[in-house]
PDB file of C-alpha atoms in Angstrom:
ATOM      1  CA  UNK A  27     -13.836  20.860  -4.226  1.00  0.00           C
ATOM      2  CA  UNK A  28     -11.531  18.438  -1.733  1.00  0.00           C
ATOM      3  CA  UNK A  29      -8.780  16.914  -2.692  1.00  0.00           C
ATOM      4  CA  UNK A  30      -8.460  13.072  -2.979  1.00  0.00           C
ATOM      5  CA  UNK A  31      -6.550  11.043  -1.340  1.00  0.00           C
ATOM      6  CA  UNK A  32      -3.425  10.032  -2.921  1.00  0.00           C
ATOM      7  CA  UNK A  33      -3.394   5.873  -2.944  1.00  0.00           C
ATOM      8  CA  UNK A  34       0.522   4.759  -3.763  1.00  0.00           C
ATOM      9  CA  UNK A  35       1.346   2.476  -6.933  1.00  0.00           C
ATOM     10  CA  UNK A  36       3.423  -0.653  -7.441  1.00  0.00           C
ATOM     11  CA  UNK A  37       4.955  -2.355  -5.235  1.00  0.00           C
ATOM     12  CA  UNK A  38       5.930  -5.398  -7.915  1.00  0.00           C
ATOM     13  CA  UNK A  39       7.041  -4.474 -10.793  1.00  0.00           C
ATOM     14  CA  UNK A  40       9.288  -1.791  -8.577  1.00  0.00           C
ATOM     15  CA  UNK A  41      10.838  -4.767  -6.683  1.00  0.00           C
ATOM     16  CA  UNK A  42      12.240  -5.918 -10.055  1.00  0.00           C
ATOM     17  CA  UNK A  43      13.487  -2.808 -10.411  1.00  0.00           C
ATOM     18  CA  UNK A  44      15.348  -2.936  -7.670  1.00  0.00           C
ATOM     19  CA  UNK A  45      16.798  -6.503  -8.498  1.00  0.00           C
ATOM     20  CA  UNK A  46      14.185  -9.116  -6.131  1.00  0.00           C
ATOM     21  CA  UNK A  47      12.703 -11.966  -8.241  1.00  0.00           C
ATOM     22  CA  UNK A  48       9.050 -12.211  -8.292  1.00  0.00           C
ATOM     23  CA  UNK A  49       8.278 -15.092  -9.800  1.00  0.00           C
ATOM     24  CA  UNK A  50       5.143 -16.779 -10.799  1.00  0.00           C
ATOM     25  CA  UNK A  51       2.694 -17.906  -8.705  1.00  0.00           C
ATOM     26  CA  UNK A  52       3.837 -16.521  -5.631  1.00  0.00           C
ATOM     27  CA  UNK A  53       4.314 -13.295  -7.241  1.00  0.00           C
ATOM     28  CA  UNK A  54       5.780 -10.385  -4.970  1.00  0.00           C
ATOM     29  CA  UNK A  55       5.068 -12.429  -1.927  1.00  0.00           C
ATOM     30  CA  UNK A  56       8.742 -13.525  -0.862  1.00  0.00           C
ATOM     31  CA  UNK A  57       9.705 -10.165  -0.844  1.00  0.00           C
ATOM     32  CA  UNK A  58       8.364  -9.443   2.507  1.00  0.00           C
ATOM     33  CA  UNK A  59      10.303 -12.322   4.055  1.00  0.00           C
ATOM     34  CA  UNK A  60      13.406 -12.429   1.710  1.00  0.00           C
ATOM     35  CA  UNK A  61      14.350  -8.456   1.173  1.00  0.00           C
ATOM     36  CA  UNK A  62      11.635  -6.518   3.925  1.00  0.00           C
ATOM     37  CA  UNK A  63      14.633  -3.194   3.850  1.00  0.00           C
ATOM     38  CA  UNK A  64      14.095  -3.168   0.211  1.00  0.00           C
ATOM     39  CA  UNK A  65       9.850  -3.538   0.661  1.00  0.00           C
ATOM     40  CA  UNK A  66       9.798  -0.275   3.050  1.00  0.00           C
ATOM     41  CA  UNK A  67      12.706   1.321   0.718  1.00  0.00           C
ATOM     42  CA  UNK A  68       9.844   1.249  -1.569  1.00  0.00           C
ATOM     43  CA  UNK A  69       7.143   2.083   0.654  1.00  0.00           C
ATOM     44  CA  UNK A  70       9.098   5.306   2.471  1.00  0.00           C
ATOM     45  CA  UNK A  71       9.444   6.358  -1.227  1.00  0.00           C
ATOM     46  CA  UNK A  72       5.650   6.300  -2.141  1.00  0.00           C
ATOM     47  CA  UNK A  73       4.720   8.405   1.474  1.00  0.00           C
ATOM     48  CA  UNK A  74       7.560  10.984  -0.159  1.00  0.00           C
ATOM     49  CA  UNK A  75       5.891  11.156  -3.215  1.00  0.00           C
ATOM     50  CA  UNK A  76       2.884  12.439  -1.347  1.00  0.00           C
ATOM     51  CA  UNK A  77       1.045   8.755  -0.767  1.00  0.00           C
ATOM     52  CA  UNK A  78      -1.680   9.262   1.731  1.00  0.00           C
ATOM     53  CA  UNK A  79      -2.116   5.275   1.882  1.00  0.00           C
ATOM     54  CA  UNK A  80       0.549   3.051   0.990  1.00  0.00           C
ATOM     55  CA  UNK A  81      -0.647  -0.924   0.889  1.00  0.00           C
ATOM     56  CA  UNK A  82       0.947  -3.742   2.062  1.00  0.00           C
ATOM     57  CA  UNK A  83       2.960  -6.107   0.234  1.00  0.00           C
ATOM     58  CA  UNK A  84      -0.191  -8.927   0.499  1.00  0.00           C
ATOM     59  CA  UNK A  85      -1.338  -9.173  -2.785  1.00  0.00           C
ATOM     60  CA  UNK A  86      -0.064 -13.001  -3.519  1.00  0.00           C
ATOM     61  CA  UNK A  87       0.285 -14.310   0.733  1.00  0.00           C
ATOM     62  CA  UNK A  88      -2.256 -16.743   0.498  1.00  0.00           C
ATOM     63  CA  UNK A  89      -2.233 -20.698   1.237  1.00  0.00           C
ATOM     64  CA  UNK A  90      -3.593 -21.461  -1.551  1.00  0.00           C
ATOM     65  CA  UNK A  91      -1.079 -19.471  -4.133  1.00  0.00           C
ATOM     66  CA  UNK A  92       2.057 -21.278  -1.546  1.00  0.00           C
ATOM     67  CA  UNK A  93       0.887 -25.216  -1.740  1.00  0.00           C
ATOM     68  CA  UNK A  94       1.240 -24.152  -5.541  1.00  0.00           C
ATOM     69  CA  UNK A  95       4.031 -24.189  -5.829  1.00  0.00           C
ATOM     70  CA  UNK A  96       4.693 -27.565  -3.678  1.00  0.00           C
ATOM     71  CA  UNK A  97       4.246 -26.860  -0.288  1.00  0.00           C
ATOM     72  CA  UNK A  98       2.673 -29.387   2.172  1.00  0.00           C
ATOM     73  CA  UNK A  99      -0.521 -27.403   3.489  1.00  0.00           C
ATOM     74  CA  UNK A 100       0.584 -26.886   6.936  1.00  0.00           C
ATOM     75  CA  UNK A 101       4.270 -25.631   5.338  1.00  0.00           C
ATOM     76  CA  UNK A 102       2.036 -23.234   2.995  1.00  0.00           C
ATOM     77  CA  UNK A 103      -0.088 -22.834   5.451  1.00  0.00           C
ATOM     78  CA  UNK A 104       3.270 -21.347   7.799  1.00  0.00           C
ATOM     79  CA  UNK A 105       4.836 -19.156   4.691  1.00  0.00           C
ATOM     80  CA  UNK A 106       2.129 -18.001   3.383  1.00  0.00           C
ATOM     81  CA  UNK A 107       1.900 -15.937   7.488  1.00  0.00           C
ATOM     82  CA  UNK A 108       4.794 -15.518   7.923  1.00  0.00           C
ATOM     83  CA  UNK A 109       4.825 -13.329   4.845  1.00  0.00           C
ATOM     84  CA  UNK A 110       2.148 -11.401   5.720  1.00  0.00           C
ATOM     85  CA  UNK A 111       3.082 -10.693   9.333  1.00  0.00           C
ATOM     86  CA  UNK A 112       5.383  -9.158   7.729  1.00  0.00           C
ATOM     87  CA  UNK A 113       4.462  -7.703   4.526  1.00  0.00           C
ATOM     88  CA  UNK A 114       1.991  -5.791   7.806  1.00  0.00           C
ATOM     89  CA  UNK A 115       5.070  -4.928   9.734  1.00  0.00           C
ATOM     90  CA  UNK A 116       6.651  -3.765   6.539  1.00  0.00           C
ATOM     91  CA  UNK A 117       4.024  -1.499   6.064  1.00  0.00           C
ATOM     92  CA  UNK A 118       3.945   0.363   9.262  1.00  0.00           C
ATOM     93  CA  UNK A 119       7.649   1.055   9.476  1.00  0.00           C
ATOM     94  CA  UNK A 120       7.904   2.836   6.987  1.00  0.00           C
ATOM     95  CA  UNK A 121       4.633   4.949   7.469  1.00  0.00           C
ATOM     96  CA  UNK A 122       4.831   5.300  11.833  1.00  0.00           C
ATOM     97  CA  UNK A 123       1.776   6.141  11.861  1.00  0.00           C
ATOM     98  CA  UNK A 124       2.562   8.769   9.396  1.00  0.00           C
ATOM     99  CA  UNK A 125      -0.084   8.045   6.995  1.00  0.00           C
ATOM    100  CA  UNK A 126      -2.790   5.391   6.671  1.00  0.00           C
ATOM    101  CA  UNK A 127      -1.703   1.146   5.334  1.00  0.00           C
ATOM    102  CA  UNK A 128      -4.841  -0.788   3.774  1.00  0.00           C
ATOM    103  CA  UNK A 129      -4.491  -4.033   3.704  1.00  0.00           C
ATOM    104  CA  UNK A 130      -4.498  -6.042   0.213  1.00  0.00           C
ATOM    105  CA  UNK A 131      -6.838  -8.986  -0.604  1.00  0.00           C
ATOM    106  CA  UNK A 132      -6.436  -9.935  -4.013  1.00  0.00           C
ATOM    107  CA  UNK A 133      -8.266 -12.305  -6.512  1.00  0.00           C
ATOM    108  CA  UNK A 134      -7.636 -16.118  -5.439  1.00  0.00           C
ATOM    109  CA  UNK A 135      -5.551 -17.750  -7.760  1.00  0.00           C
ATOM    110  CA  UNK A 136      -5.009 -15.510 -11.540  1.00  0.00           C
ATOM    111  CA  UNK A 137      -6.605 -11.705 -11.430  1.00  0.00           C
ATOM    112  CA  UNK A 138      -6.877 -12.680 -15.572  1.00  0.00           C
ATOM    113  CA  UNK A 139      -8.292 -15.380 -15.131  1.00  0.00           C
ATOM    114  CA  UNK A 140     -11.467 -15.240 -13.136  1.00  0.00           C
ATOM    115  CA  UNK A 141     -12.444 -18.907 -14.747  1.00  0.00           C
ATOM    116  CA  UNK A 142      -9.337 -19.754 -12.710  1.00  0.00           C
ATOM    117  CA  UNK A 143     -11.910 -19.385  -9.575  1.00  0.00           C
ATOM    118  CA  UNK A 144     -11.687 -21.981  -7.513  1.00  0.00           C
ATOM    119  CA  UNK A 145     -15.143 -22.041  -6.146  1.00  0.00           C
ATOM    120  CA  UNK A 146     -16.922 -21.044  -2.948  1.00  0.00           C
ATOM    121  CA  UNK A 147     -16.185 -23.469  -0.553  1.00  0.00           C
ATOM    122  CA  UNK A 148     -12.214 -22.823  -0.993  1.00  0.00           C
ATOM    123  CA  UNK A 149     -12.832 -19.504  -1.246  1.00  0.00           C
ATOM    124  CA  UNK A 150     -14.384 -19.293   1.896  1.00  0.00           C
ATOM    125  CA  UNK A 151     -12.008 -21.368   3.726  1.00  0.00           C
ATOM    126  CA  UNK A 152      -8.851 -19.545   1.985  1.00  0.00           C
ATOM    127  CA  UNK A 153     -10.470 -15.640   2.216  1.00  0.00           C
ATOM    128  CA  UNK A 154     -11.188 -16.263   5.917  1.00  0.00           C
ATOM    129  CA  UNK A 155      -7.668 -17.164   6.911  1.00  0.00           C
ATOM    130  CA  UNK A 156      -6.371 -15.090   4.824  1.00  0.00           C
ATOM    131  CA  UNK A 157      -9.169 -11.847   6.845  1.00  0.00           C
ATOM    132  CA  UNK A 158      -8.149 -13.521   9.931  1.00  0.00           C
ATOM    133  CA  UNK A 159      -5.054 -13.053   9.304  1.00  0.00           C
ATOM    134  CA  UNK A 160      -4.891  -9.338   8.201  1.00  0.00           C
ATOM    135  CA  UNK A 161      -7.106  -7.431  10.758  1.00  0.00           C
ATOM    136  CA  UNK A 162      -5.108  -9.368  13.556  1.00  0.00           C
ATOM    137  CA  UNK A 163      -1.695  -8.005  12.191  1.00  0.00           C
ATOM    138  CA  UNK A 164      -2.829  -4.462  11.880  1.00  0.00           C
ATOM    139  CA  UNK A 165      -4.383  -2.242   8.897  1.00  0.00           C
ATOM    140  CA  UNK A 166      -6.874   0.249   8.829  1.00  0.00           C
ATOM    141  CA  UNK A 167      -9.340  -0.441   5.292  1.00  0.00           C
ATOM    142  CA  UNK A 168      -9.467  -3.694   4.315  1.00  0.00           C
ATOM    143  CA  UNK A 169      -9.095  -3.103   0.334  1.00  0.00           C
ATOM    144  CA  UNK A 170     -10.160  -6.053  -1.920  1.00  0.00           C
ATOM    145  CA  UNK A 171      -8.253  -5.858  -5.081  1.00  0.00           C
ATOM    146  CA  UNK A 172      -8.415  -6.497  -8.624  1.00  0.00           C
ATOM    147  CA  UNK A 173     -11.531  -8.727  -8.463  1.00  0.00           C
ATOM    148  CA  UNK A 174     -13.312  -9.858 -11.511  1.00  0.00           C
ATOM    149  CA  UNK A 175     -16.201 -12.944 -10.609  1.00  0.00           C
ATOM    150  CA  UNK A 176     -19.173 -12.327  -8.893  1.00  0.00           C
ATOM    151  CA  UNK A 177     -19.195 -15.027  -7.039  1.00  0.00           C
ATOM    152  CA  UNK A 178     -15.398 -14.467  -5.131  1.00  0.00           C
ATOM    153  CA  UNK A 179     -16.077 -10.512  -4.363  1.00  0.00           C
ATOM    154  CA  UNK A 180     -19.391 -12.015  -2.757  1.00  0.00           C
ATOM    155  CA  UNK A 181     -17.421 -14.652  -0.598  1.00  0.00           C
ATOM    156  CA  UNK A 182     -15.020 -12.072   0.675  1.00  0.00           C
ATOM    157  CA  UNK A 183     -17.488  -9.232   1.034  1.00  0.00           C
ATOM    158  CA  UNK A 184     -19.357 -11.664   4.006  1.00  0.00           C
ATOM    159  CA  UNK A 185     -16.655 -12.615   5.196  1.00  0.00           C
ATOM    160  CA  UNK A 186     -15.357  -8.650   5.583  1.00  0.00           C
ATOM    161  CA  UNK A 187     -17.910  -7.171   6.845  1.00  0.00           C
ATOM    162  CA  UNK A 188     -17.642  -9.165  10.692  1.00  0.00           C
ATOM    163  CA  UNK A 189     -14.826  -7.070  11.499  1.00  0.00           C
ATOM    164  CA  UNK A 190     -14.785  -3.643  12.787  1.00  0.00           C
ATOM    165  CA  UNK A 191     -12.496  -2.010   9.627  1.00  0.00           C
ATOM    166  CA  UNK A 192     -13.164   0.127   6.291  1.00  0.00           C
ATOM    167  CA  UNK A 193     -14.005  -3.269   3.209  1.00  0.00           C
ATOM    168  CA  UNK A 194     -12.578  -0.820   0.031  1.00  0.00           C
ATOM    169  CA  UNK A 195     -13.390  -2.751  -3.083  1.00  0.00           C
ATOM    170  CA  UNK A 196     -11.381  -2.994  -6.237  1.00  0.00           C
ATOM    171  CA  UNK A 197     -13.159  -4.303  -9.570  1.00  0.00           C
ATOM    172  CA  UNK A 198     -11.245  -5.670 -12.567  1.00  0.00           C
ATOM    173  CA  UNK A 199     -13.141  -4.888 -15.530  1.00  0.00           C
ATOM    174  CA  UNK A 200     -13.989  -6.182 -19.335  1.00  0.00           C
ATOM    175  CA  UNK A 201     -15.090  -3.711 -20.622  1.00  0.00           C
ATOM    176  CA  UNK A 202     -17.033  -0.080 -19.539  1.00  0.00           C
ATOM    177  CA  UNK A 203     -20.205  -1.681 -17.806  1.00  0.00           C
ATOM    178  CA  UNK A 204     -18.655  -5.377 -17.250  1.00  0.00           C
ATOM    179  CA  UNK A 205     -16.384  -6.690 -14.798  1.00  0.00           C
ATOM    180  CA  UNK A 206     -14.276  -9.567 -16.319  1.00  0.00           C
ATOM    181  CA  UNK A 207     -16.588 -12.187 -15.780  1.00  0.00           C
ATOM    182  CA  UNK A 208     -18.993 -10.441 -17.534  1.00  0.00           C
ATOM    183  CA  UNK A 209     -20.834  -8.893 -14.863  1.00  0.00           C
ATOM    184  CA  UNK A 210     -23.452  -6.423 -15.377  1.00  0.00           C
ATOM    185  CA  UNK A 211     -21.737  -3.706 -12.825  1.00  0.00           C
ATOM    186  CA  UNK A 212     -25.495  -3.099 -11.831  1.00  0.00           C
ATOM    187  CA  UNK A 213     -24.795  -6.445  -9.676  1.00  0.00           C
ATOM    188  CA  UNK A 214     -21.316  -5.397  -8.417  1.00  0.00           C
ATOM    189  CA  UNK A 215     -22.851  -1.874  -7.232  1.00  0.00           C
ATOM    190  CA  UNK A 216     -25.693  -4.262  -5.226  1.00  0.00           C
ATOM    191  CA  UNK A 217     -23.621  -5.828  -3.681  1.00  0.00           C
ATOM    192  CA  UNK A 218     -20.798  -3.169  -2.654  1.00  0.00           C
ATOM    193  CA  UNK A 219     -24.197  -1.952  -1.164  1.00  0.00           C
ATOM    194  CA  UNK A 220     -24.631  -4.489   0.835  1.00  0.00           C
ATOM    195  CA  UNK A 221     -22.764  -5.046   2.558  1.00  0.00           C
ATOM    196  CA  UNK A 222     -21.715  -1.650   2.814  1.00  0.00           C
ATOM    197  CA  UNK A 223     -18.533  -1.056   1.113  1.00  0.00           C
ATOM    198  CA  UNK A 224     -17.050   2.119   1.973  1.00  0.00           C
ATOM    199  CA  UNK A 225     -15.027   3.497  -0.224  1.00  0.00           C
ATOM    200  CA  UNK A 226     -15.503   1.474  -4.026  1.00  0.00           C
ATOM    201  CA  UNK A 227     -12.800   1.435  -6.750  1.00  0.00           C
ATOM    202  CA  UNK A 228     -10.913   0.480 -10.062  1.00  0.00           C
ATOM    203  CA  UNK A 229      -8.400  -1.255 -10.711  1.00  0.00           C
ATOM    204  CA  UNK A 230      -5.426  -2.443 -13.645  1.00  0.00           C
ATOM    205  CA  UNK A 231      -6.989  -1.429 -16.202  1.00  0.00           C
ATOM    206  CA  UNK A 232      -5.368   1.257 -18.805  1.00  0.00           C
ATOM    207  CA  UNK A 233      -6.328   4.609 -18.663  1.00  0.00           C
ATOM    208  CA  UNK A 234      -9.314   4.923 -21.246  1.00  0.00           C
ATOM    209  CA  UNK A 235     -10.590   1.732 -19.866  1.00  0.00           C
ATOM    210  CA  UNK A 236     -11.055   3.413 -16.856  1.00  0.00           C
ATOM    211  CA  UNK A 237     -12.923   6.647 -17.120  1.00  0.00           C
ATOM    212  CA  UNK A 238     -14.843   4.423 -19.101  1.00  0.00           C
ATOM    213  CA  UNK A 239     -15.299   2.298 -16.272  1.00  0.00           C
ATOM    214  CA  UNK A 240     -15.995   5.789 -14.168  1.00  0.00           C
ATOM    215  CA  UNK A 241     -18.828   6.843 -15.868  1.00  0.00           C
ATOM    216  CA  UNK A 242     -20.986   4.326 -15.482  1.00  0.00           C
ATOM    217  CA  UNK A 243     -20.244   3.052 -11.526  1.00  0.00           C
ATOM    218  CA  UNK A 244     -21.201   7.275 -10.873  1.00  0.00           C
ATOM    219  CA  UNK A 245     -24.605   7.228 -11.671  1.00  0.00           C
ATOM    220  CA  UNK A 246     -25.720   3.862  -9.845  1.00  0.00           C
ATOM    221  CA  UNK A 247     -22.471   4.870  -6.559  1.00  0.00           C
ATOM    222  CA  UNK A 248     -23.335   7.234  -5.000  1.00  0.00           C
ATOM    223  CA  UNK A 249     -20.412   6.665  -1.940  1.00  0.00           C
ATOM    224  CA  UNK A 250     -16.950   7.731  -2.038  1.00  0.00           C
ATOM    225  CA  UNK A 251     -15.034   6.697  -4.950  1.00  0.00           C
ATOM    226  CA  UNK A 252     -11.695   5.553  -6.825  1.00  0.00           C
ATOM    227  CA  UNK A 253      -9.191   4.949  -9.394  1.00  0.00           C
ATOM    228  CA  UNK A 254      -5.677   2.811  -9.215  1.00  0.00           C
ATOM    229  CA  UNK A 255      -5.202   2.740 -13.505  1.00  0.00           C
ATOM    230  CA  UNK A 256      -2.594   0.287 -14.639  1.00  0.00           C
ATOM    231  CA  UNK A 257       0.112   2.784 -17.332  1.00  0.00           C
ATOM    232  CA  UNK A 258       0.512  -0.570 -19.352  1.00  0.00           C
ATOM    233  CA  UNK A 259       0.133   0.924 -23.308  1.00  0.00           C
ATOM    234  CA  UNK A 260      -2.309  -2.927 -22.934  1.00  0.00           C
ATOM    235  CA  UNK A 261      -5.099  -3.198 -20.998  1.00  0.00           C
ATOM    236  CA  UNK A 262      -3.455  -5.971 -18.132  1.00  0.00           C
ATOM    237  CA  UNK A 263      -1.051  -8.835 -19.405  1.00  0.00           C
ATOM    238  CA  UNK A 264       2.725  -9.262 -19.790  1.00  0.00           C
ATOM    239  CA  UNK A 265       3.560  -5.607 -21.555  1.00  0.00           C
ATOM    240  CA  UNK A 266       4.300  -3.351 -17.608  1.00  0.00           C
ATOM    241  CA  UNK A 267       7.305  -1.947 -18.799  1.00  0.00           C
ATOM    242  CA  UNK A 268       5.845  -0.574 -22.696  1.00  0.00           C
ATOM    243  CA  UNK A 269       3.688   1.992 -20.813  1.00  0.00           C
ATOM    244  CA  UNK A 270       2.524   5.119 -21.658  1.00  0.00           C
ATOM    245  CA  UNK A 271       4.730   8.342 -20.862  1.00  0.00           C
ATOM    246  CA  UNK A 272       4.665  10.954 -18.323  1.00  0.00           C
ATOM    247  CA  UNK A 273       2.738  13.752 -20.747  1.00  0.00           C
ATOM    248  CA  UNK A 274       0.137  11.588 -21.476  1.00  0.00           C
ATOM    249  CA  UNK A 275       0.016  10.315 -17.871  1.00  0.00           C
ATOM    250  CA  UNK A 276      -0.554  13.698 -16.099  1.00  0.00           C
ATOM    251  CA  UNK A 277      -3.098  14.927 -18.795  1.00  0.00           C
ATOM    252  CA  UNK A 278      -5.999  11.845 -18.712  1.00  0.00           C
ATOM    253  CA  UNK A 279      -5.885  11.766 -14.999  1.00  0.00           C
ATOM    254  CA  UNK A 280      -6.031  14.920 -14.960  1.00  0.00           C
ATOM    255  CA  UNK A 281      -9.568  14.249 -17.002  1.00  0.00           C
ATOM    256  CA  UNK A 282     -10.472  11.322 -13.686  1.00  0.00           C
ATOM    257  CA  UNK A 283      -9.660  14.312 -11.224  1.00  0.00           C
ATOM    258  CA  UNK A 284     -12.474  17.122 -12.583  1.00  0.00           C
ATOM    259  CA  UNK A 285     -15.035  14.157 -12.054  1.00  0.00           C
ATOM    260  CA  UNK A 286     -13.811  14.480  -8.002  1.00  0.00           C
ATOM    261  CA  UNK A 287     -12.344  10.729  -7.202  1.00  0.00           C
ATOM    262  CA  UNK A 288     -12.325  10.274  -2.772  1.00  0.00           C
ATOM    263  CA  UNK A 289      -9.086   8.632  -3.664  1.00  0.00           C
ATOM    264  CA  UNK A 290      -6.542   7.595  -6.547  1.00  0.00           C
ATOM    265  CA  UNK A 291      -4.183   5.725  -7.055  1.00  0.00           C
ATOM    266  CA  UNK A 292      -1.433   3.246  -9.787  1.00  0.00           C
ATOM    267  CA  UNK A 293      -1.359   0.306 -10.244  1.00  0.00           C
ATOM    268  CA  UNK A 294       1.190  -2.054 -12.730  1.00  0.00           C
ATOM    269  CA  UNK A 295       4.196   0.223 -13.977  1.00  0.00           C
ATOM    270  CA  UNK A 296       3.440   2.925 -11.896  1.00  0.00           C
ATOM    271  CA  UNK A 297       5.969   4.110  -9.745  1.00  0.00           C
ATOM    272  CA  UNK A 298       6.621   6.913  -6.780  1.00  0.00           C
ATOM    273  CA  UNK A 299       7.580   9.023  -9.436  1.00  0.00           C
ATOM    274  CA  UNK A 300       3.538   9.112 -11.272  1.00  0.00           C
ATOM    275  CA  UNK A 301       2.579   9.421  -7.769  1.00  0.00           C
ATOM    276  CA  UNK A 302       4.955  12.466  -8.115  1.00  0.00           C
ATOM    277  CA  UNK A 303       3.370  13.907 -10.359  1.00  0.00           C
ATOM    278  CA  UNK A 304      -0.244  13.098  -9.183  1.00  0.00           C
ATOM    279  CA  UNK A 305       1.176  14.913  -5.588  1.00  0.00           C
ATOM    280  CA  UNK A 306       2.062  18.476  -7.877  1.00  0.00           C
ATOM    281  CA  UNK A 307      -1.739  17.795  -9.914  1.00  0.00           C
ATOM    282  CA  UNK A 308      -3.247  18.783  -6.502  1.00  0.00           C
TER     283      UNK A 308
END
């Protein structure tokens, strides 16, 4: 049996541990500009822990997010572009060609509240702009992560298909058969097949829900799949410093490995130490 690839873990909680402020709505985006050395160090720590793929710190590097801080349109475009290119540069400086770099793009607004999706027209503009930047900056994989809205997924995938790059789609679940906006998995898998998604993943759900979701996905999806669950004691929210203990994490992740994923990593609350645990299990 081929060993799964290891994706890295959380960036936000690691930045916070190292003294970097991560205020909403921009979250970790300014760290690329103000603290690039720390971003690089976090990437390096994940690589040392065994990660085969590191994720760019671009979860919130969009003009939409920066406009929410009160910046003008031109200034928000400039700031977002600068942060995104710096993020990709940080990832490459850490990887030095030894591991793959996944370019992270997430939901436009609040990933936990799909009802805040601003609509197809805004989405086409923001995703179109962000995709152009991140592809131009140079990544190996396009990772659409924490996606919980059917329409948003459709827009992101339809705009991504023109690029010659592997597309990974990672969804956040409401329960084992529905994504966060209530859409049934069957519709998401239909879109994933339609747009030739290379790998289908789930992320930012606690591990028990992740396991249940896998059981629903596998019978309908015969291509590569993976997971990067959060470590919170609750599903998602603000309790990421109340995480499951390492023994429990190890036991549950071993159960996921038994399902033969293509790639496994960690989301909120995870650290290089957790990726090291996964590496040791393998």
